[in-house]
mmCIF file of C-alpha atoms in Angstrom:
data_model
loop_
_atom_site.group_PDB
_atom_site.id
_atom_site.type_symbol
_atom_site.label_atom_id
_atom_site.label_comp_id
_atom_site.label_asym_id
_atom_site.label_seq_id
_atom_site.Cartn_x
_atom_site.Cartn_y
_atom_site.Cartn_z
ATOM 1 C CA MET A 1 8.383 20.655 1.331
ATOM 2 C CA ARG A 2 11.397 18.825 2.963
ATOM 3 C CA VAL A 3 10.883 15.102 3.740
ATOM 4 C CA LEU A 4 12.907 12.789 5.691
ATOM 5 C CA ILE A 5 12.569 9.147 4.855
ATOM 6 C CA VAL A 6 13.444 6.641 7.557
ATOM 7 C CA ASP A 7 13.596 3.008 6.382
ATOM 8 C CA ASP A 8 16.207 0.265 6.649
ATOM 9 C CA SER A 9 15.501 -0.782 3.162
ATOM 10 C CA ALA A 10 17.514 1.242 0.741
ATOM 11 C CA VAL A 11 15.282 0.148 -2.206
ATOM 12 C CA MET A 12 12.015 1.224 -0.320
ATOM 13 C CA ARG A 13 13.646 4.629 0.367
ATOM 14 C CA LYS A 14 14.218 5.255 -3.268
ATOM 15 C CA ILE A 15 10.980 4.177 -4.292
ATOM 16 C CA VAL A 16 9.288 6.307 -1.611
ATOM 17 C CA GLU A 17 11.413 9.405 -2.928
ATOM 18 C CA ALA A 18 10.653 8.642 -6.561
ATOM 19 C CA VAL A 19 6.872 8.349 -5.852
ATOM 20 C CA LEU A 20 6.944 11.595 -3.880
ATOM 21 C CA ARG A 21 8.657 13.427 -6.637
ATOM 22 C CA HIS A 22 6.230 11.929 -9.527
ATOM 23 C CA ALA A 23 3.130 12.395 -7.375
ATOM 24 C CA GLY A 24 2.970 16.149 -8.264
ATOM 25 C CA LEU A 25 3.759 17.269 -4.770
ATOM 26 C CA ASP A 26 5.935 20.279 -4.073
ATOM 27 C CA ILE A 27 9.038 18.382 -2.882
ATOM 28 C CA THR A 28 12.414 20.657 -2.458
ATOM 29 C CA ALA A 29 14.743 18.183 -0.528
ATOM 30 C CA VAL A 30 14.547 14.373 0.340
ATOM 31 C CA LEU A 31 16.940 13.070 3.066
ATOM 32 C CA HIS A 32 17.356 9.469 3.796
ATOM 33 C CA ALA A 33 18.128 7.460 7.146
ATOM 34 C CA SER A 34 18.414 3.845 7.572
ATOM 35 C CA ASN A 35 17.135 3.416 11.113
ATOM 36 C CA GLY A 36 15.662 5.592 13.821
ATOM 37 C CA LEU A 37 18.922 6.476 15.318
ATOM 38 C CA GLU A 38 20.000 7.698 12.135
ATOM 39 C CA GLY A 39 16.894 9.452 11.656
ATOM 40 C CA LEU A 40 17.388 11.312 14.957
ATOM 41 C CA ALA A 41 20.856 12.312 13.930
ATOM 42 C CA GLU A 42 19.498 13.669 10.784
ATOM 43 C CA LEU A 43 17.053 15.756 12.557
ATOM 44 C CA GLU A 44 19.848 17.007 14.840
ATOM 45 C CA ARG A 45 22.099 17.972 11.778
ATOM 46 C CA THR A 46 19.220 19.662 10.228
ATOM 47 C CA ALA A 47 18.278 21.636 13.405
ATOM 48 C CA ALA A 48 21.829 22.574 13.833
ATOM 49 C CA ARG A 49 21.769 24.325 10.347
ATOM 50 C CA GLY A 50 18.628 26.159 11.441
ATOM 51 C CA GLU A 51 16.500 24.067 8.967
ATOM 52 C CA SER A 52 13.632 21.593 9.519
ATOM 53 C CA PHE A 53 11.515 19.151 7.786
ATOM 54 C CA ASP A 54 7.939 19.491 6.820
ATOM 55 C CA LEU A 55 6.944 15.550 6.742
ATOM 56 C CA ILE A 56 8.900 12.387 8.008
ATOM 57 C CA LEU A 57 8.098 9.098 6.499
ATOM 58 C CA CYS A 58 9.106 6.286 8.862
ATOM 59 C CA ASP A 59 9.294 2.466 8.566
ATOM 60 C CA VAL A 60 7.932 0.522 11.658
ATOM 61 C CA HIS A 61 10.404 -2.283 11.794
ATOM 62 C CA MET A 62 14.131 -1.453 11.606
ATOM 63 C CA PRO A 63 17.248 -2.548 13.223
ATOM 64 C CA VAL A 64 19.229 -0.376 15.798
ATOM 65 C CA MET A 65 15.998 1.720 16.495
ATOM 66 C CA ASP A 66 12.638 0.936 15.153
ATOM 67 C CA GLY A 67 9.846 3.543 14.219
ATOM 68 C CA LEU A 68 8.424 3.449 17.556
ATOM 69 C CA GLY A 69 11.666 4.119 19.265
ATOM 70 C CA PHE A 70 12.290 6.905 16.707
ATOM 71 C CA LEU A 71 8.802 8.451 17.691
ATOM 72 C CA LEU A 72 9.184 8.250 21.410
ATOM 73 C CA GLU A 73 12.893 9.642 21.450
ATOM 74 C CA ARG A 74 12.111 12.535 19.247
ATOM 75 C CA PRO A 75 10.169 14.727 21.555
ATOM 76 C CA ARG A 76 12.578 13.696 24.477
ATOM 77 C CA ARG A 77 15.226 15.428 22.324
ATOM 78 C CA ASN A 78 12.942 18.070 21.177
ATOM 79 C CA LEU A 79 13.621 17.393 17.533
ATOM 80 C CA ALA A 80 11.253 18.537 14.856
ATOM 81 C CA PRO A 81 8.321 19.213 17.022
ATOM 82 C CA GLY A 82 5.198 19.557 15.282
ATOM 83 C CA VAL A 83 6.472 17.707 12.198
ATOM 84 C CA PRO A 84 4.061 15.184 10.990
ATOM 85 C CA VAL A 85 5.158 11.523 10.845
ATOM 86 C CA ILE A 86 3.436 9.012 8.512
ATOM 87 C CA MET A 87 4.343 5.350 9.083
ATOM 88 C CA ILE A 88 4.909 3.014 6.280
ATOM 89 C CA THR A 89 4.087 -0.701 6.859
ATOM 90 C CA ALA A 90 3.314 -3.882 4.933
ATOM 91 C CA ASP A 91 1.291 -5.110 7.957
ATOM 92 C CA ALA A 92 -1.697 -2.780 8.803
ATOM 93 C CA GLY A 93 -2.537 -5.009 11.535
ATOM 94 C CA ASP A 94 0.972 -4.624 13.393
ATOM 95 C CA PRO A 95 0.335 -3.986 16.838
ATOM 96 C CA HIS A 96 3.719 -1.852 16.673
ATOM 97 C CA LEU A 97 1.909 0.299 14.108
ATOM 98 C CA LEU A 98 -1.043 1.084 16.548
ATOM 99 C CA LEU A 99 1.634 1.814 19.323
ATOM 100 C CA ALA A 100 3.248 4.261 16.938
ATOM 101 C CA ILE A 101 -0.080 6.013 16.273
ATOM 102 C CA ALA A 102 -0.516 6.227 20.054
ATOM 103 C CA ALA A 103 2.979 7.627 20.234
ATOM 104 C CA GLY A 104 2.313 10.519 17.959
ATOM 105 C CA ALA A 105 2.345 9.303 14.460
ATOM 106 C CA GLN A 106 -0.401 11.012 12.155
ATOM 107 C CA GLY A 107 -1.259 7.948 10.385
ATOM 108 C CA TYR A 108 0.183 5.321 8.046
ATOM 109 C CA ILE A 109 0.270 4.109 4.386
ATOM 110 C CA ALA A 110 0.308 0.634 3.716
ATOM 111 C CA LYS A 111 2.733 -1.139 1.208
ATOM 112 C CA PRO A 112 2.011 -1.765 -1.522
ATOM 113 C CA PHE A 113 0.863 1.606 -2.449
ATOM 114 C CA THR A 114 0.195 3.474 -5.627
ATOM 115 C CA LEU A 115 1.416 6.846 -6.545
ATOM 116 C CA GLU A 116 -2.175 8.158 -6.033
ATOM 117 C CA GLN A 117 -2.469 6.323 -2.614
ATOM 118 C CA MET A 118 0.775 8.184 -1.641
ATOM 119 C CA TYR A 119 -0.220 11.615 -2.838
ATOM 120 C CA THR A 120 -3.655 11.361 -1.165
ATOM 121 C CA ARG A 121 -2.117 10.422 2.244
ATOM 122 C CA VAL A 122 0.447 13.244 2.080
ATOM 123 C CA ALA A 123 -1.963 15.742 0.691
ATOM 124 C CA GLU A 124 -4.290 15.083 3.543
ATOM 125 C CA LEU A 125 -1.706 15.944 6.080
ATOM 126 C CA MET A 126 -0.005 18.604 3.922
ATOM 127 C CA PRO A 127 -2.563 20.485 1.906
ATOM 128 C CA SER A 128 0.022 23.145 1.233
ATOM 129 C CA ALA A 129 2.225 20.658 -0.658
ATOM 130 C CA ALA A 130 -0.530 19.262 -2.836
ATOM 131 C CA MET B 1 -4.098 -19.930 -2.682
ATOM 132 C CA ARG B 2 -6.386 -17.286 -4.013
ATOM 133 C CA GLN B 3 -5.351 -14.956 -1.243
ATOM 134 C CA VAL B 4 -1.573 -15.369 -2.140
ATOM 135 C CA ASP B 5 -2.256 -14.889 -5.866
ATOM 136 C CA ASP B 6 -4.128 -11.629 -5.043
ATOM 137 C CA ALA B 7 -1.569 -10.489 -2.811
ATOM 138 C CA VAL B 8 1.164 -10.998 -5.318
ATOM 139 C CA ALA B 9 -0.712 -9.394 -8.150
ATOM 140 C CA GLU B 10 -1.634 -6.236 -5.893
ATOM 141 C CA VAL B 11 2.173 -5.843 -5.131
ATOM 142 C CA PHE B 12 3.180 -5.958 -8.769
ATOM 143 C CA LEU B 13 0.360 -3.760 -9.981
ATOM 144 C CA ALA B 14 0.703 -1.171 -7.304
ATOM 145 C CA MET B 15 4.508 -0.987 -7.151
ATOM 146 C CA ILE B 16 5.467 -1.879 -10.732
ATOM 147 C CA GLY B 17 2.543 -1.338 -12.680
ATOM 148 C CA ARG B 18 2.804 -4.849 -14.168
ATOM 149 C CA ARG B 19 0.638 -7.816 -14.202
ATOM 150 C CA CYS B 20 1.890 -10.874 -12.250
ATOM 151 C CA ALA B 21 -0.009 -14.139 -12.392
ATOM 152 C CA ALA B 22 0.561 -17.887 -11.234
ATOM 153 C CA VAL B 23 2.129 -20.180 -13.827
ATOM 154 C CA GLU B 24 2.972 -23.749 -13.900
ATOM 155 C CA PRO B 25 5.978 -24.500 -12.077
ATOM 156 C CA ASP B 26 9.257 -25.097 -13.898
ATOM 157 C CA PRO B 27 11.211 -27.867 -12.090
ATOM 158 C CA ALA B 28 14.207 -27.087 -14.197
ATOM 159 C CA ILE B 29 14.448 -23.482 -12.718
ATOM 160 C CA HIS B 30 14.676 -25.005 -9.064
ATOM 161 C CA ALA B 31 17.320 -27.835 -9.938
ATOM 162 C CA PRO B 32 20.193 -27.800 -7.647
ATOM 163 C CA SER B 33 22.440 -27.258 -10.551
ATOM 164 C CA SER B 34 20.610 -24.238 -12.051
ATOM 165 C CA THR B 35 21.473 -20.672 -11.490
ATOM 166 C CA GLU B 36 22.019 -19.020 -7.996
ATOM 167 C CA HIS B 37 18.809 -17.991 -6.225
ATOM 168 C CA ILE B 38 17.954 -15.299 -3.869
ATOM 169 C CA SER B 39 15.468 -16.130 -1.290
ATOM 170 C CA ALA B 40 13.764 -13.958 1.540
ATOM 171 C CA ARG B 41 11.777 -15.643 4.327
ATOM 172 C CA ILE B 42 9.390 -14.175 6.850
ATOM 173 C CA ALA B 43 7.976 -16.038 9.788
ATOM 174 C CA LEU B 44 4.263 -15.181 10.840
ATOM 175 C CA SER B 45 3.867 -16.042 14.479
ATOM 176 C CA GLY B 46 1.259 -15.755 17.170
ATOM 177 C CA THR B 47 -2.198 -16.799 15.916
ATOM 178 C CA LEU B 48 -0.513 -18.402 12.881
ATOM 179 C CA ALA B 49 2.737 -20.509 12.534
ATOM 180 C CA VAL B 50 3.539 -20.249 9.078
ATOM 181 C CA GLU B 51 6.893 -19.184 7.183
ATOM 182 C CA CYS B 52 6.324 -17.157 3.788
ATOM 183 C CA ALA B 53 9.266 -17.470 1.531
ATOM 184 C CA VAL B 54 9.922 -16.168 -1.991
ATOM 185 C CA GLU B 55 12.629 -17.427 -4.130
ATOM 186 C CA PHE B 56 13.983 -15.742 -7.272
ATOM 187 C CA PRO B 57 16.737 -16.926 -9.822
ATOM 188 C CA THR B 58 19.215 -14.110 -9.708
ATOM 189 C CA PRO B 59 18.155 -12.914 -13.083
ATOM 190 C CA SER B 60 14.709 -12.676 -12.064
ATOM 191 C CA ALA B 61 15.715 -10.664 -8.795
ATOM 192 C CA VAL B 62 17.788 -8.231 -11.003
ATOM 193 C CA ARG B 63 14.916 -7.619 -13.130
ATOM 194 C CA LEU B 64 12.440 -7.014 -10.062
ATOM 195 C CA THR B 65 14.933 -4.512 -8.620
ATOM 196 C CA ALA B 66 15.272 -2.673 -12.008
ATOM 197 C CA ALA B 67 11.376 -2.656 -12.284
ATOM 198 C CA LEU B 68 10.883 -1.492 -8.598
ATOM 199 C CA LEU B 69 13.321 1.338 -8.895
ATOM 200 C CA GLY B 70 12.126 2.232 -12.318
ATOM 201 C CA CYS B 71 15.511 2.018 -14.286
ATOM 202 C CA HIS B 72 17.315 -0.409 -16.407
ATOM 203 C CA HIS B 73 20.950 0.442 -15.850
ATOM 204 C CA ALA B 74 22.579 -0.605 -12.560
ATOM 205 C CA PRO B 75 22.510 1.949 -9.821
ATOM 206 C CA TRP B 76 22.325 -1.084 -7.546
ATOM 207 C CA ASP B 77 24.475 -3.607 -6.061
ATOM 208 C CA ASP B 78 23.814 -7.055 -4.764
ATOM 209 C CA ALA B 79 22.725 -5.852 -1.500
ATOM 210 C CA MET B 80 20.059 -3.699 -3.032
ATOM 211 C CA VAL B 81 18.870 -6.811 -5.196
ATOM 212 C CA ALA B 82 18.602 -8.618 -1.870
ATOM 213 C CA ASP B 83 16.743 -5.736 -0.467
ATOM 214 C CA ALA B 84 14.187 -5.686 -3.211
ATOM 215 C CA VAL B 85 13.492 -9.506 -2.674
ATOM 216 C CA ALA B 86 13.127 -8.902 1.031
ATOM 217 C CA GLU B 87 10.857 -5.972 0.344
ATOM 218 C CA LEU B 88 8.700 -8.004 -1.988
ATOM 219 C CA CYS B 89 8.415 -10.871 0.517
ATOM 220 C CA ASN B 90 7.399 -8.400 3.250
ATOM 221 C CA MET B 91 4.614 -7.039 1.007
ATOM 222 C CA ILE B 92 3.362 -10.374 -0.061
ATOM 223 C CA ALA B 93 3.353 -11.536 3.608
ATOM 224 C CA GLY B 94 1.566 -8.594 4.736
ATOM 225 C CA GLY B 95 -0.902 -8.699 1.811
ATOM 226 C CA TRP B 96 -1.642 -12.299 2.416
ATOM 227 C CA LYS B 97 -2.198 -11.908 6.121
ATOM 228 C CA LYS B 98 -4.441 -9.157 5.298
ATOM 229 C CA ARG B 99 -6.638 -11.205 3.154
ATOM 230 C CA LEU B 100 -6.929 -14.166 5.528
ATOM 231 C CA GLY B 101 -8.937 -12.045 7.901
ATOM 232 C CA GLN B 102 -9.418 -12.887 11.805
ATOM 233 C CA PRO B 103 -7.763 -14.446 13.412
ATOM 234 C CA ALA B 104 -4.816 -14.226 11.234
ATOM 235 C CA TRP B 105 -4.655 -10.424 11.851
ATOM 236 C CA GLY B 106 -3.199 -10.975 15.376
ATOM 237 C CA ALA B 107 -0.136 -12.682 13.873
ATOM 238 C CA ASP B 108 3.249 -10.983 13.918
ATOM 239 C CA LEU B 109 5.446 -10.772 10.870
ATOM 240 C CA SER B 110 9.387 -11.061 11.402
ATOM 241 C CA VAL B 111 11.760 -9.049 9.532
ATOM 242 C CA PRO B 112 12.871 -10.861 6.359
ATOM 243 C CA ALA B 113 15.875 -13.081 6.292
ATOM 244 C CA ILE B 114 17.821 -13.324 3.188
ATOM 245 C CA SER B 115 19.775 -16.324 1.722
ATOM 246 C CA ARG B 116 21.835 -16.937 -1.501
ATOM 247 C CA GLY B 117 22.739 -20.072 -3.089
ATOM 248 C CA PRO B 118 21.271 -23.109 -4.904
ATOM 249 C CA SER B 119 17.360 -23.298 -5.240
ATOM 250 C CA PRO B 120 16.040 -24.146 -1.677
ATOM 251 C CA SER B 121 13.138 -25.820 -3.811
ATOM 252 C CA SER B 122 15.429 -28.537 -4.406
ATOM 253 C CA ASP B 123 15.013 -29.601 -0.900
ATOM 254 C CA ARG B 124 11.404 -28.866 -0.363
ATOM 255 C CA GLY B 125 10.237 -30.777 -3.541
ATOM 256 C CA LEU B 126 7.903 -28.439 -5.873
ATOM 257 C CA ASN B 127 4.115 -28.968 -4.779
ATOM 258 C CA THR B 128 4.947 -32.250 -3.091
ATOM 259 C CA GLY B 129 5.604 -31.397 0.414
ATOM 260 C CA ALA B 130 2.799 -32.041 2.849
ATOM 261 C CA THR B 131 3.701 -29.096 5.055
ATOM 262 C CA THR B 132 4.750 -26.496 2.272
ATOM 263 C CA ILE B 133 2.618 -25.235 -0.555
ATOM 264 C CA THR B 134 4.536 -23.609 -3.525
ATOM 265 C CA ARG B 135 3.151 -21.268 -6.148
ATOM 266 C CA ALA B 136 5.109 -20.284 -9.087
ATOM 267 C CA TYR B 137 4.694 -16.901 -10.670
ATOM 268 C CA ALA B 138 6.137 -14.898 -13.534
ATOM 269 C CA PHE B 139 6.253 -11.200 -14.503
ATOM 270 C CA ASP B 140 7.781 -10.075 -17.759
ATOM 271 C CA GLY B 141 8.801 -13.716 -18.311
ATOM 272 C CA SER B 142 10.772 -13.666 -15.139
ATOM 273 C CA PRO B 143 9.997 -16.753 -12.932
ATOM 274 C CA PHE B 144 9.765 -16.770 -9.129
ATOM 275 C CA VAL B 145 7.995 -18.800 -6.563
ATOM 276 C CA VAL B 146 6.392 -18.218 -3.120
ATOM 277 C CA HIS B 147 6.403 -21.061 -0.416
ATOM 278 C CA LEU B 148 3.985 -21.198 2.427
ATOM 279 C CA THR B 149 5.412 -23.563 5.016
ATOM 280 C CA MET B 150 3.260 -24.587 8.130
ATOM 281 C CA LEU B 151 5.527 -24.465 11.081
#
């Protein structure tokens, strides 16, 4: 499973990658982007190589382009259609999170999360990776 | 303060696998002449008007970063240490808001603001301010504090 992590926190990107790799999921590649615009650029580069992602994990609040902007812009550029997006947030009551789900995110995982919670959430969406 | 204690405990147990409990505040740690501190502040606005701040002596912040990243040697820099403190503040503020129930759920959380320097607690006055509540914690012997300031 190839995963793109979009988060402005370098620490959180490393934590999420480590949790994914230790959760027993079949992870083959993890790429990082620090905001929505960088995430779109990574999707473009990946598509240009004829590759894709199986899952995108995306923060809600980020500078330059936030998670909602990333979700809205992705289909406009026809990037990674059909690839599920899980939002990551410390504020499960955030209206931006609700908008993100309305804009096409498949769900969210709340910080703090345990390895088991991350595994369960990803496995729900990606049974083949479990 | 139970909600804050629970939010802090949840973050450390889930993300680091360590217990973190409230301790008696040590004024010496927050004296202006003491070691440099790294602080992160998040404003809750809308149905609440509160600032949630966490304040780490730099050695505690480095230990937090190492624990979050699961390593003891330094694949990090000062920016990542500040980033770790900001993430912790974010998770504590979100967890506290969740525990307050309605109408706090309607409050918005700002992005964290980071500052470095002498302890801001020396200005606040530990546990004495009428509008700021301060709670001291420690994990693995590393102290830090959480301030809740009514705006």
